[in-house]
Coordinates of C-alpha atoms in Angstrom, one line a residue:
M1 CA 13.4 -46.4 30.9
Q2 CA 16.2 -45.3 28.7
L3 CA 19.2 -43.0 30.7
P4 CA 21.5 -41.5 28.5
E5 CA 25.2 -43.3 28.9
Q6 CA 26.9 -40.1 28.8
I7 CA 24.6 -38.3 31.4
Q8 CA 27.1 -35.8 34.3
L9 CA 24.1 -35.6 36.5
L10 CA 20.9 -36.6 37.8
L11 CA 19.2 -34.7 40.4
V12 CA 16.6 -36.0 42.4
S13 CA 14.5 -34.8 44.6
G14 CA 11.0 -34.8 45.4
K15 CA 8.4 -34.6 48.5
G16 CA 10.0 -35.9 51.4
G17 CA 8.8 -39.7 52.3
V18 CA 7.9 -39.9 48.3
G19 CA 11.0 -42.6 47.8
K20 CA 13.6 -40.6 46.5
S21 CA 16.5 -41.7 48.0
T22 CA 15.3 -45.4 47.0
T23 CA 14.8 -43.9 43.5
A24 CA 17.4 -41.8 43.0
A25 CA 19.9 -44.9 44.2
A26 CA 18.2 -47.6 41.6
L27 CA 19.0 -45.0 38.9
A28 CA 22.9 -45.1 39.8
Q29 CA 22.4 -48.5 40.2
H30 CA 21.0 -48.6 36.3
L31 CA 24.1 -46.0 35.4
A32 CA 26.3 -48.6 36.7
H33 CA 25.4 -51.6 35.0
I34 CA 24.2 -50.2 30.9
A35 CA 27.9 -48.3 31.4
P36 CA 30.4 -50.6 32.9
D37 CA 33.4 -48.0 31.5
R38 CA 31.9 -45.0 33.7
R39 CA 32.8 -44.3 37.1
V40 CA 29.1 -43.8 39.1
W41 CA 28.8 -42.2 42.2
L42 CA 25.5 -41.6 44.3
V43 CA 26.0 -38.5 46.7
S44 CA 23.6 -37.6 49.0
A45 CA 23.2 -34.2 49.6
D46 CA 20.6 -34.5 52.0
P47 CA 21.5 -34.2 55.9
A48 CA 19.5 -37.1 56.8
H49 CA 21.1 -39.5 54.2
S50 CA 19.0 -42.1 54.2
I51 CA 20.8 -43.5 50.9
A52 CA 23.2 -45.8 53.5
D53 CA 19.5 -47.0 54.7
V54 CA 18.5 -47.9 51.3
L55 CA 21.5 -49.7 50.2
A56 CA 22.2 -51.3 53.5
L57 CA 25.1 -50.6 53.0
R58 CA 27.8 -48.5 55.8
V59 CA 28.2 -44.8 53.6
G60 CA 29.8 -42.3 54.7
S61 CA 32.5 -39.3 53.7
T62 CA 34.8 -40.5 51.8
A63 CA 33.4 -42.5 48.3
T64 CA 32.6 -46.4 49.7
Q65 CA 32.3 -48.9 46.8
V66 CA 28.4 -50.4 46.1
G67 CA 28.8 -54.0 46.1
D68 CA 30.9 -56.0 43.7
H69 CA 30.8 -53.0 41.6
A70 CA 33.9 -51.3 40.8
N71 CA 32.1 -48.3 38.7
W72 CA 29.8 -47.7 41.4
S73 CA 30.4 -46.2 44.4
A74 CA 28.1 -44.4 47.4
L75 CA 29.4 -41.1 49.6
A76 CA 27.2 -39.2 51.9
L77 CA 28.6 -35.9 52.5
D78 CA 30.1 -34.4 55.7
A79 CA 28.9 -30.9 54.6
E80 CA 30.0 -29.0 58.5
A81 CA 33.3 -31.5 57.2
E82 CA 33.4 -30.0 53.7
L83 CA 33.1 -26.4 55.5
R84 CA 35.8 -27.0 57.6
A85 CA 38.4 -28.6 54.9
F86 CA 37.7 -25.4 52.7
R87 CA 38.5 -23.2 54.9
A88 CA 41.4 -24.8 55.7
Q89 CA 42.8 -24.4 52.1
Y90 CA 41.8 -21.4 51.1
Q91 CA 42.6 -19.4 55.1
E92 CA 45.2 -17.8 52.8
A93 CA 43.4 -16.2 50.2
V94 CA 40.5 -15.3 51.6
S95 CA 43.1 -13.4 54.5
Q96 CA 44.7 -11.3 52.2
I97 CA 41.2 -10.5 50.3
A98 CA 40.1 -9.3 53.9
E99 CA 43.0 -6.9 54.3
H100 CA 42.2 -4.9 51.0
S101 CA 39.0 -3.8 52.9
S102 CA 38.7 -0.1 53.7
I103 CA 36.0 -0.5 56.1
F104 CA 37.1 -3.1 58.1
E105 CA 40.1 -4.8 59.2
G106 CA 41.3 -8.1 58.3
A107 CA 41.1 -9.1 61.5
D108 CA 37.2 -8.3 61.6
L109 CA 36.5 -10.1 58.2
M110 CA 38.2 -13.2 58.9
G111 CA 36.1 -12.8 62.3
L112 CA 33.3 -13.1 60.2
W113 CA 34.4 -16.1 58.0
N114 CA 35.5 -18.3 61.1
L115 CA 31.9 -17.8 62.3
T116 CA 29.0 -21.2 61.6
W117 CA 27.4 -20.1 59.0
P118 CA 23.5 -21.3 59.1
G119 CA 23.0 -22.8 55.9
F120 CA 26.8 -22.8 54.2
D121 CA 27.0 -26.7 54.9
E122 CA 24.6 -26.9 51.5
V123 CA 26.9 -24.1 49.5
M124 CA 29.7 -27.1 50.3
A125 CA 27.6 -29.2 48.8
V126 CA 26.7 -27.6 45.6
V127 CA 30.9 -26.5 45.3
R128 CA 31.8 -30.4 45.9
V129 CA 29.3 -32.1 43.4
S130 CA 31.2 -29.7 41.1
Q131 CA 34.3 -30.3 41.5
L132 CA 33.8 -34.1 41.7
L133 CA 32.9 -33.4 38.1
L134 CA 34.8 -31.1 37.0
T135 CA 38.0 -32.6 38.0
Q136 CA 37.2 -36.0 36.6
Q137 CA 37.1 -37.9 39.7
C138 CA 33.6 -39.4 38.4
E139 CA 32.1 -39.3 34.8
T140 CA 28.2 -39.2 36.6
V141 CA 27.3 -37.9 40.0
V142 CA 23.4 -39.1 41.0
L143 CA 22.6 -36.6 43.5
D144 CA 19.7 -37.1 45.9
M145 CA 19.1 -34.0 47.1
A146 CA 17.0 -33.2 50.3
P147 CA 13.1 -32.9 49.9
T148 CA 11.7 -29.6 46.9
G149 CA 11.9 -26.7 49.7
H150 CA 15.3 -27.2 50.8
A151 CA 16.5 -28.7 46.7
M152 CA 15.4 -25.2 45.8
R153 CA 17.9 -23.6 47.9
L154 CA 20.2 -25.4 47.3
L155 CA 19.8 -24.7 42.8
E156 CA 19.8 -21.1 43.9
Y157 CA 23.5 -20.9 45.5
P158 CA 25.6 -20.7 42.5
D159 CA 23.6 -17.1 43.0
F160 CA 24.8 -16.7 46.2
I161 CA 28.4 -17.8 45.5
E162 CA 28.9 -16.0 41.9
R163 CA 27.5 -12.4 44.2
L164 CA 29.6 -13.4 46.9
L165 CA 32.4 -13.7 44.3
G166 CA 31.5 -10.7 43.2
V167 CA 32.6 -9.0 46.5
F168 CA 35.9 -10.4 47.3
E169 CA 36.9 -9.6 43.3
S170 CA 35.9 -6.2 43.8
L171 CA 37.6 -6.1 46.7
H172 CA 40.9 -7.6 45.4
S173 CA 40.3 -5.1 42.2
K174 CA 40.4 -2.4 44.2
H175 CA 44.3 -3.2 46.0
Q176 CA 45.8 -4.9 42.6
Q177 CA 44.7 -1.0 40.7
L178 CA 46.6 0.5 43.7
S179 CA 49.0 -1.7 44.2
Q180 CA 50.4 -1.1 40.0
R181 CA 49.6 2.7 40.6
F182 CA 51.6 3.0 43.9
G183 CA 54.6 0.2 43.9
G184 CA 54.6 -0.3 39.8
S185 CA 53.7 -3.7 39.7
Y186 CA 51.3 -6.0 41.5
T187 CA 52.8 -10.1 41.8
P188 CA 49.7 -12.5 41.8
G189 CA 49.0 -15.0 45.4
A190 CA 46.9 -17.1 46.9
S191 CA 44.2 -14.8 46.5
D192 CA 44.5 -14.7 42.7
E193 CA 44.3 -18.6 42.4
F194 CA 41.3 -18.5 44.5
L195 CA 38.9 -16.4 42.7
A196 CA 40.6 -18.1 39.7
E197 CA 39.4 -21.6 40.3
F198 CA 36.2 -20.6 41.8
T199 CA 34.9 -18.3 38.6
R200 CA 35.9 -21.2 36.2
L201 CA 34.2 -23.8 39.0
L202 CA 31.5 -21.7 39.3
K203 CA 31.1 -20.9 35.0
G204 CA 31.3 -24.7 34.6
L205 CA 28.4 -25.3 37.0
R206 CA 26.2 -23.3 35.3
E207 CA 26.9 -24.3 31.9
L208 CA 26.5 -27.8 33.7
L209 CA 22.6 -27.4 34.9
V210 CA 21.7 -26.0 31.5
D211 CA 22.4 -28.5 29.6
P212 CA 20.0 -31.3 29.3
A213 CA 23.0 -33.2 27.1
R214 CA 25.0 -33.3 30.5
T215 CA 22.2 -32.9 33.1
Q216 CA 18.3 -34.2 33.9
A217 CA 16.4 -33.1 37.2
W218 CA 13.5 -36.4 38.6
V219 CA 11.0 -35.4 40.1
V220 CA 9.9 -38.4 42.5
L221 CA 6.5 -38.4 44.3
L222 CA 3.5 -40.5 45.6
A223 CA -0.7 -40.4 44.7
E224 CA -1.4 -38.1 47.9
E225 CA -3.6 -34.8 48.2
L226 CA -0.3 -32.9 49.3
S227 CA 2.5 -34.5 47.3
I228 CA 1.0 -33.3 43.8
P229 CA 0.9 -29.5 44.2
E230 CA 4.6 -29.4 45.9
T231 CA 6.1 -31.7 43.1
S232 CA 3.6 -29.1 40.5
R233 CA 5.9 -25.8 42.0
F234 CA 9.2 -27.9 41.9
L235 CA 8.5 -28.4 38.1
T236 CA 7.7 -24.3 37.8
F237 CA 10.6 -23.7 39.6
L238 CA 12.6 -25.9 37.5
Q239 CA 11.6 -24.5 34.3
A240 CA 12.3 -21.1 35.2
A241 CA 15.9 -22.1 35.9
Q242 CA 16.0 -23.7 33.1
I243 CA 17.0 -26.9 34.6
P244 CA 15.9 -29.5 32.2
V245 CA 13.6 -32.2 33.4
G246 CA 14.1 -36.1 32.7
G247 CA 11.2 -37.3 34.4
V248 CA 8.5 -37.6 36.9
V249 CA 8.3 -40.8 38.3
V250 CA 5.4 -41.5 40.8
N251 CA 6.0 -44.2 43.2
Q252 CA 4.2 -46.9 45.4
V253 CA 1.3 -47.1 42.8
L254 CA -0.8 -49.9 43.5
T255 CA -2.1 -52.4 41.3
P256 CA -6.0 -53.4 42.9
N257 CA -7.2 -56.5 43.6
P258 CA -11.0 -56.1 42.6
D259 CA -12.1 -58.1 45.1
C260 CA -10.5 -56.1 47.6
P261 CA -12.8 -52.7 48.7
Q262 CA -9.8 -50.9 50.2
C263 CA -7.5 -51.4 47.4
L264 CA -9.8 -50.6 44.9
T265 CA -10.8 -47.8 46.7
W266 CA -6.8 -47.0 47.1
Q267 CA -6.4 -47.3 43.9
Q268 CA -9.1 -45.4 42.2
R269 CA -8.3 -42.3 44.5
Q270 CA -4.7 -42.8 43.8
Q271 CA -5.9 -42.6 40.4
M272 CA -8.4 -39.0 41.1
R273 CA -5.4 -37.4 42.6
L274 CA -3.2 -38.4 39.4
Q275 CA -5.5 -36.5 37.3
P276 CA -2.7 -32.6 37.8
L277 CA 0.2 -34.4 36.8
F278 CA -1.4 -35.2 32.9
A279 CA -2.4 -31.4 32.6
L280 CA 1.9 -30.6 33.1
D281 CA 3.9 -30.3 30.3
Q282 CA 3.7 -32.8 28.0
T283 CA 7.2 -33.3 27.2
I284 CA 8.3 -34.2 30.2
P285 CA 8.2 -38.4 30.9
R286 CA 5.9 -40.0 33.3
W287 CA 6.9 -43.2 35.4
Q288 CA 5.3 -45.0 37.6
I289 CA 6.6 -47.4 40.3
P290 CA 3.7 -50.2 42.1
L291 CA 4.0 -50.6 45.4
L292 CA 6.2 -53.9 46.3
S293 CA 5.1 -56.6 48.4
E294 CA 9.1 -55.5 50.2
E295 CA 10.8 -53.0 50.8
P296 CA 13.2 -52.2 48.3
I297 CA 16.6 -52.7 50.5
G298 CA 19.9 -53.2 49.2
E299 CA 21.1 -54.7 46.3
E300 CA 19.1 -57.4 44.9
R301 CA 15.5 -55.7 46.0
L302 CA 16.7 -51.8 44.5
R303 CA 16.8 -54.3 41.2
Q304 CA 12.7 -54.5 41.5
V305 CA 12.4 -50.3 41.3
L306 CA 13.2 -49.8 37.7
A307 CA 12.3 -53.4 36.5
K308 CA 8.8 -52.8 36.8
C309 CA 8.8 -49.3 36.5
Q310 CA 6.2 -48.6 33.9
P311 CA 5.2 -45.0 31.8
L312 CA 1.8 -43.3 33.3
R313 CA -1.1 -43.4 31.6
P314 CA -4.5 -41.8 32.5
S315 CA -6.4 -44.2 34.1
T316 CA -10.6 -44.0 34.6
Y317 CA -11.9 -43.6 38.0
S318 CA -14.6 -43.4 40.4
Q319 CA -16.0 -40.7 42.3
N320 CA -18.1 -42.6 44.6
L321 CA -16.1 -45.5 46.3
D322 CA -16.0 -44.8 49.8
L323 CA -14.8 -46.7 52.8
P324 CA -16.1 -46.5 56.7
Y325 CA -13.3 -44.8 59.0
P326 CA -11.5 -47.7 61.1
P327 CA -12.6 -46.7 64.7
T328 CA -11.0 -44.8 67.0
S329 CA -9.0 -46.3 69.8
G330 CA -9.6 -44.8 74.2
A331 CA -5.5 -43.8 74.4
G332 CA -4.4 -40.3 72.8
L333 CA -1.5 -37.3 73.2
P334 CA -2.0 -35.5 75.9
D335 CA -3.8 -31.7 76.0
Y336 CA -0.6 -29.6 75.9
L337 CA -2.7 -26.5 76.5
D338 CA -3.8 -28.6 79.5
L339 CA 0.2 -29.6 80.5
G340 CA 0.8 -25.5 79.7
C341 CA 2.9 -25.9 76.9
Q342 CA 4.2 -22.8 74.9
L343 CA 6.0 -24.9 71.4
L344 CA 5.1 -27.7 70.0
L345 CA 7.8 -29.0 67.5
V346 CA 6.0 -31.7 65.2
A347 CA 8.8 -33.6 63.9
G348 CA 10.1 -36.5 61.2
K349 CA 11.0 -37.5 57.8
G350 CA 9.5 -36.1 55.4
G351 CA 6.6 -37.5 53.9
V352 CA 5.0 -39.4 57.1
G353 CA 2.3 -36.9 57.3
K354 CA 3.4 -34.2 60.0
T355 CA 1.7 -31.4 58.1
T356 CA -1.3 -33.4 58.9
T357 CA -0.6 -33.9 62.5
A358 CA 0.9 -30.6 63.3
A359 CA -2.5 -29.0 61.8
A360 CA -4.7 -31.4 63.9
I361 CA -3.6 -31.0 66.2
A362 CA -3.3 -27.5 66.4
L363 CA -6.9 -27.4 65.0
T364 CA -8.2 -30.3 68.2
L365 CA -6.8 -27.5 70.2
S366 CA -7.9 -24.5 69.7
Q367 CA -11.7 -25.7 69.4
R368 CA -11.7 -27.3 73.1
H369 CA -9.8 -24.2 73.9
P370 CA -12.0 -21.4 72.2
E371 CA -10.3 -19.0 74.8
K372 CA -6.7 -19.9 73.9
R373 CA -5.2 -18.0 70.6
V374 CA -3.0 -21.2 69.0
L375 CA -0.4 -20.0 65.8
I376 CA 0.6 -23.0 63.8
V377 CA 3.7 -22.1 61.6
S378 CA 6.1 -23.8 58.8
I379 CA 8.8 -24.0 58.7
D380 CA 9.6 -26.1 55.8
P381 CA 10.5 -24.2 52.5
A382 CA 8.1 -26.8 50.4
H383 CA 5.2 -24.9 52.6
S384 CA 2.8 -27.4 52.1
L385 CA 0.2 -26.0 55.5
G386 CA -1.9 -24.5 53.0
D387 CA -2.6 -27.4 51.1
S388 CA -3.2 -29.1 54.4
F389 CA -6.0 -26.4 55.3
A390 CA -6.6 -26.3 51.5
Q391 CA -6.8 -22.2 51.6
P392 CA -3.7 -20.1 51.4
L393 CA -1.9 -19.0 53.9
S394 CA 0.9 -16.5 54.2
A395 CA 4.4 -14.8 56.5
Q396 CA 1.9 -13.4 58.6
P397 CA -0.8 -14.9 60.1
Q398 CA -4.1 -15.4 58.5
P399 CA -7.3 -16.7 60.1
I400 CA -7.8 -20.3 60.0
T401 CA -10.8 -20.3 62.5
T402 CA -12.0 -17.7 65.0
N403 CA -8.6 -18.6 67.6
L404 CA -6.9 -20.5 65.1
W405 CA -4.1 -18.8 62.8
G406 CA -1.6 -19.8 60.4
Q407 CA 1.4 -18.8 58.8
E408 CA 3.8 -19.9 56.2
V409 CA 7.4 -18.3 57.1
E410 CA 8.8 -16.6 54.5
P411 CA 12.7 -15.1 54.9
E412 CA 12.1 -12.2 52.8
T413 CA 9.6 -10.9 54.7
T414 CA 10.7 -11.5 57.7
L415 CA 14.0 -10.0 57.4
A416 CA 12.8 -7.8 55.3
G417 CA 13.2 -5.1 57.9
V418 CA 17.0 -6.3 59.0
I419 CA 18.0 -6.1 55.2
A420 CA 17.0 -2.5 55.1
S421 CA 18.4 -2.0 58.1
L422 CA 21.7 -3.0 57.3
R423 CA 21.2 -0.8 53.9
A424 CA 20.9 2.2 56.3
V425 CA 23.4 1.6 58.1
L426 CA 25.9 1.3 54.9
D427 CA 24.2 4.0 53.1
G428 CA 24.9 6.2 56.6
L429 CA 28.8 5.2 57.1
N430 CA 31.2 7.9 57.8
R431 CA 33.0 7.7 54.6
D432 CA 35.8 9.6 55.0
N433 CA 38.7 7.5 53.8
L434 CA 36.2 4.9 53.0
S435 CA 35.6 3.4 49.3
I436 CA 31.9 4.6 47.3
E437 CA 32.7 1.8 45.4
E438 CA 32.6 -1.2 47.7
V439 CA 30.0 0.0 49.8
Q440 CA 28.0 -0.6 46.9
T441 CA 30.0 -3.9 46.8
W442 CA 28.1 -4.8 50.3
Q443 CA 25.0 -3.8 49.8
Y444 CA 24.9 -5.8 45.7
L445 CA 25.5 -8.7 48.3
L446 CA 22.3 -8.0 50.4
D447 CA 20.7 -8.7 47.0
Q448 CA 21.0 -12.3 47.3
P449 CA 19.5 -13.7 50.7
P450 CA 22.3 -15.7 52.3
P451 CA 22.3 -20.0 52.7
G452 CA 20.1 -20.4 56.4
L453 CA 18.1 -17.6 55.6
D454 CA 15.0 -20.0 56.2
E455 CA 15.9 -21.4 59.6
M456 CA 17.1 -18.0 60.8
A457 CA 13.9 -16.4 59.8
A458 CA 12.0 -19.5 61.4
L459 CA 13.7 -18.6 64.6
L460 CA 13.1 -15.3 64.5
N461 CA 9.0 -16.0 64.0
V462 CA 9.4 -17.6 67.6
I463 CA 11.3 -15.3 69.5
N464 CA 9.4 -12.2 68.2
S465 CA 6.2 -13.8 67.9
G466 CA 6.1 -15.6 71.3
S467 CA 4.0 -13.7 73.9
T468 CA 1.3 -13.3 71.6
W469 CA 0.2 -16.4 71.7
D470 CA -1.1 -19.3 73.5
L471 CA 0.5 -22.2 72.3
I472 CA 2.7 -21.8 69.0
V473 CA 2.8 -25.5 67.0
L474 CA 5.9 -25.6 64.4
D475 CA 5.4 -27.7 61.4
T476 CA 9.4 -28.2 61.4
A477 CA 11.3 -28.9 58.7
P478 CA 12.5 -32.9 57.8
T479 CA 14.9 -34.9 59.7
G480 CA 18.3 -33.2 58.8
H481 CA 17.1 -29.4 58.6
L482 CA 15.4 -29.8 61.8
L483 CA 18.6 -31.0 63.8
R484 CA 19.9 -27.6 62.2
F485 CA 16.9 -25.3 63.1
L486 CA 17.5 -26.7 66.7
H487 CA 21.1 -25.8 66.8
L488 CA 20.9 -22.3 65.0
P489 CA 19.9 -20.6 68.5
E490 CA 23.9 -20.6 69.6
A491 CA 25.0 -19.7 66.2
L492 CA 22.7 -17.0 66.0
E493 CA 24.2 -16.2 69.6
A494 CA 27.4 -16.0 68.4
W495 CA 26.5 -14.1 65.3
L496 CA 25.0 -11.3 67.2
T497 CA 28.0 -11.3 70.3
Y498 CA 30.1 -10.8 66.8
L499 CA 28.6 -7.9 65.4
L500 CA 28.0 -6.1 68.1
R501 CA 31.8 -6.5 69.3
L502 CA 32.1 -5.0 65.5
W503 CA 29.7 -2.6 66.0
V504 CA 31.4 -1.2 69.4
K505 CA 35.4 -1.1 67.4
H506 CA 33.9 1.0 64.7
R507 CA 31.7 2.8 66.1
N508 CA 32.6 6.1 64.9
L509 CA 31.4 4.8 60.7
F510 CA 27.5 4.3 62.2
S511 CA 25.6 7.4 62.3
D512 CA 23.4 5.9 64.9
S513 CA 22.7 2.1 67.2
V514 CA 19.0 1.4 66.0
L515 CA 20.6 -1.8 64.4
A516 CA 22.6 -2.3 67.4
D517 CA 19.7 -1.7 69.6
Q518 CA 18.1 -4.4 67.7
F519 CA 21.3 -7.0 67.8
R520 CA 21.1 -6.4 71.7
T521 CA 17.6 -6.9 72.3
W522 CA 17.7 -10.2 69.7
R523 CA 20.4 -11.8 72.0
K524 CA 18.7 -11.6 75.1
Q525 CA 15.3 -12.1 73.6
L526 CA 17.5 -16.2 72.3
L527 CA 19.1 -16.2 75.4
Q528 CA 15.8 -16.7 76.6
L529 CA 14.6 -19.1 74.6
K530 CA 17.6 -21.1 74.4
K531 CA 16.4 -21.9 78.3
D532 CA 13.0 -22.2 77.5
L533 CA 14.0 -25.1 74.1
I534 CA 14.8 -27.0 77.1
R535 CA 12.2 -26.9 79.9
P536 CA 9.8 -29.4 79.5
E537 CA 6.7 -27.6 80.5
F538 CA 7.5 -25.0 77.7
T539 CA 8.7 -27.1 74.7
T540 CA 7.7 -30.4 73.5
V541 CA 8.8 -32.5 70.8
L542 CA 6.5 -34.9 69.1
P543 CA 7.8 -37.5 66.2
V544 CA 5.9 -38.7 63.5
L545 CA 7.0 -41.5 61.0
T546 CA 5.5 -44.6 59.8
P547 CA 5.8 -48.3 59.7
E548 CA 8.7 -48.2 57.4
T549 CA 12.7 -49.6 58.1
T550 CA 13.8 -46.6 56.5
V551 CA 12.2 -44.4 58.2
L552 CA 12.4 -46.2 61.8
Q553 CA 16.1 -45.9 61.2
E554 CA 15.7 -42.2 60.5
T555 CA 14.0 -41.9 63.5
A556 CA 16.2 -43.5 65.6
R557 CA 19.0 -41.5 65.2
L558 CA 16.5 -38.3 65.6
L559 CA 15.6 -39.2 69.2
T560 CA 19.4 -39.6 69.6
E561 CA 20.1 -36.0 68.7
L562 CA 16.9 -35.1 70.6
T563 CA 18.2 -36.5 73.7
A564 CA 21.7 -35.1 73.2
L565 CA 19.9 -31.5 73.3
Q566 CA 17.7 -32.2 76.0
L567 CA 14.3 -32.3 74.0
T568 CA 13.8 -36.1 74.8
P569 CA 10.3 -36.7 73.2
Q570 CA 7.3 -38.2 75.4
H571 CA 5.1 -39.6 72.9
L572 CA 5.2 -41.0 69.2
V573 CA 3.1 -41.4 66.3
I574 CA 3.1 -44.1 64.3
N575 CA 1.2 -43.4 61.0
R576 CA -0.8 -45.2 58.0
I577 CA -0.9 -48.6 59.7
L578 CA -2.6 -51.0 58.0
P579 CA -4.9 -53.3 59.5
P580 CA -5.3 -56.9 58.5
S581 CA -7.5 -57.8 55.9
S582 CA -8.7 -61.0 53.8
C583 CA -7.1 -59.8 50.9
P584 CA -3.4 -61.1 50.0
Q585 CA -2.0 -57.8 49.2
C586 CA -3.3 -55.8 51.7
Q587 CA -2.3 -58.4 54.4
T588 CA 1.4 -58.5 53.1
I589 CA 1.0 -54.7 53.6
A590 CA -0.2 -55.1 56.9
H591 CA 1.8 -57.7 58.1
R592 CA 4.8 -55.5 57.1
H593 CA 3.9 -53.1 59.3
Q594 CA 2.7 -54.6 62.0
H595 CA 6.3 -56.2 61.8
S596 CA 7.9 -52.6 62.0
L597 CA 5.0 -51.2 64.4
N598 CA 6.1 -54.2 66.9
Q599 CA 10.3 -53.2 66.1
A600 CA 9.0 -49.2 66.8
Q601 CA 7.3 -50.6 70.5
A602 CA 10.8 -52.3 70.8
Q603 CA 13.1 -49.6 70.4
F604 CA 11.7 -46.7 71.3
P605 CA 11.0 -46.3 75.3
Q606 CA 8.6 -43.3 74.3
T607 CA 4.5 -44.4 74.1
L608 CA 3.4 -44.7 70.6
M609 CA 0.6 -42.9 69.4
P610 CA -0.7 -45.6 66.6
V611 CA -2.9 -44.0 64.0
P612 CA -4.4 -46.3 61.3
F613 CA -4.7 -46.1 57.2
L614 CA -7.7 -43.6 56.7
P615 CA -9.5 -44.4 53.6
T616 CA -8.6 -40.8 53.0
L617 CA -5.6 -37.6 53.4
P618 CA -7.3 -35.7 55.6
V619 CA -7.3 -32.3 53.2
G620 CA -9.2 -28.9 55.0
C621 CA -11.4 -28.2 58.2
A622 CA -13.0 -30.8 58.1
G623 CA -11.1 -33.9 57.4
L624 CA -8.6 -32.7 60.2
V625 CA -11.0 -32.9 62.3
I626 CA -11.6 -36.3 61.6
Y627 CA -8.1 -37.5 61.7
G628 CA -7.4 -35.3 65.0
S629 CA -10.2 -37.6 66.6
Y630 CA -7.5 -40.2 66.0
L631 CA -4.4 -38.4 67.9
M632 CA -6.6 -36.9 70.4
P633 CA -9.8 -38.8 71.1
E634 CA -12.5 -37.4 73.2

């Protein structure tokens, strides 16, 4: 594998749980080795932050040198801290700009500035990485991004920043013109410096992202049914965004033992799943990393990742290899409908099988309770739920069976009514003494969805749908973004309270109270949801994990956060446990899995629900019924 020594930005993403953090760390290690005169920073923008687990090193919000490498550092962005620092640094500049509004008072807009902006922490990640490179604090950044859905959102944020700057510049330009017209001159201040700095930063970032000599995106995946279509969608996005792709890496490719039926079947099914990759753009390099006997944790083992990386080539396979399914156990998860549960959140690190688990539970419960109405909702922007059921889903609930519906929340669709209402409010403003140009400027900002829209849309979807269904099963985003979603009710309540106060203060500007009435309704529903979320008879959280060290570490952090939110789970699903085998390769993996299972049993007080490694990933209702029999046996 050849990497340009002068590369400035490597973007590493993929479906959750495919080994993107490991691949990012291995790429950073390699670049630091081949270019000892260049400072290489491995930066995590994934709120779950797995690079510390991969490096077996304490990594925080300040750059930490990795081992003996003077030119290799690691940094886990604390996006909230970045946002606080950003506010403190530019408070004066933004305050000056806010004073130039003809619609609202400066204090009104500064109140908006100081609210918690869901998702805006990720905008700060974009800003921070840009500053690192453009101020030459390092020569190369290897960015370990969030899984594909949120990575796509992150890469769209420059558009939002550009629109926000457009609003600021419009307000500022109007003030500058008035000062020159009536005062005869204009003296530049902090606001001018702020706008100039961020205009320069945005221009540099846009040029960087599309320059193949300086930027490459690397996409990591597994040879699994759900990983392939998600990868294809991400590559299509990168192509449309004109972000150059450096390579596609298939991780954990099995080298089969021809005398082991399990190995042979596993390998053959991997090859069958990988066939669509060879129909993609032939100019994109494809690589494979073998399934390693030891988890690549720490510097020494990490070197094996790229050392054993080889070009991916088509291979023949048989479609007639089948293995019997292992027997089900007598124990299982509770019947959540019998318990009266109305909201089930299936959580966990990406790639552990939470979408499949959520789908199987929803299908199983709907079959056992034909009189009940069950809705399964994906709030992960990557949206693998339709892939899991092998049928297209949309922003509106779609029937899967007679009493089971599926939905993939699309923020633009869910909030289309809100955006339309905001436009109508702006159109209907009492425009005496108002700047028409400023009204048009705020309308322009509405054309670009703000950060955090995914979580906000998902939350409003739950609020609006609650009374329609006997049970809502949420297929959540991976750990970091799930935790942000669970903190969202508090943030959204503050927003609604602020907007209502703003409406009361400036009610003479508005032609009617329709939007304010909607805000009041949402606030009332939100307060009820906050109470329901911590009622164990209403809400249940079910974490899913796999028997791997980094997954156990992230699960431990998730359980700590859930307990603090009064959402302590009672059960854990530990997925894909390989049984003992006479095959040396399979037995090595089985031994590792058993060790992780023992560790989980000792570490977590919850009831563990082990699920064996299955011959094929369950897809479609028929496959999900089989998987459901392991989760909830009769």
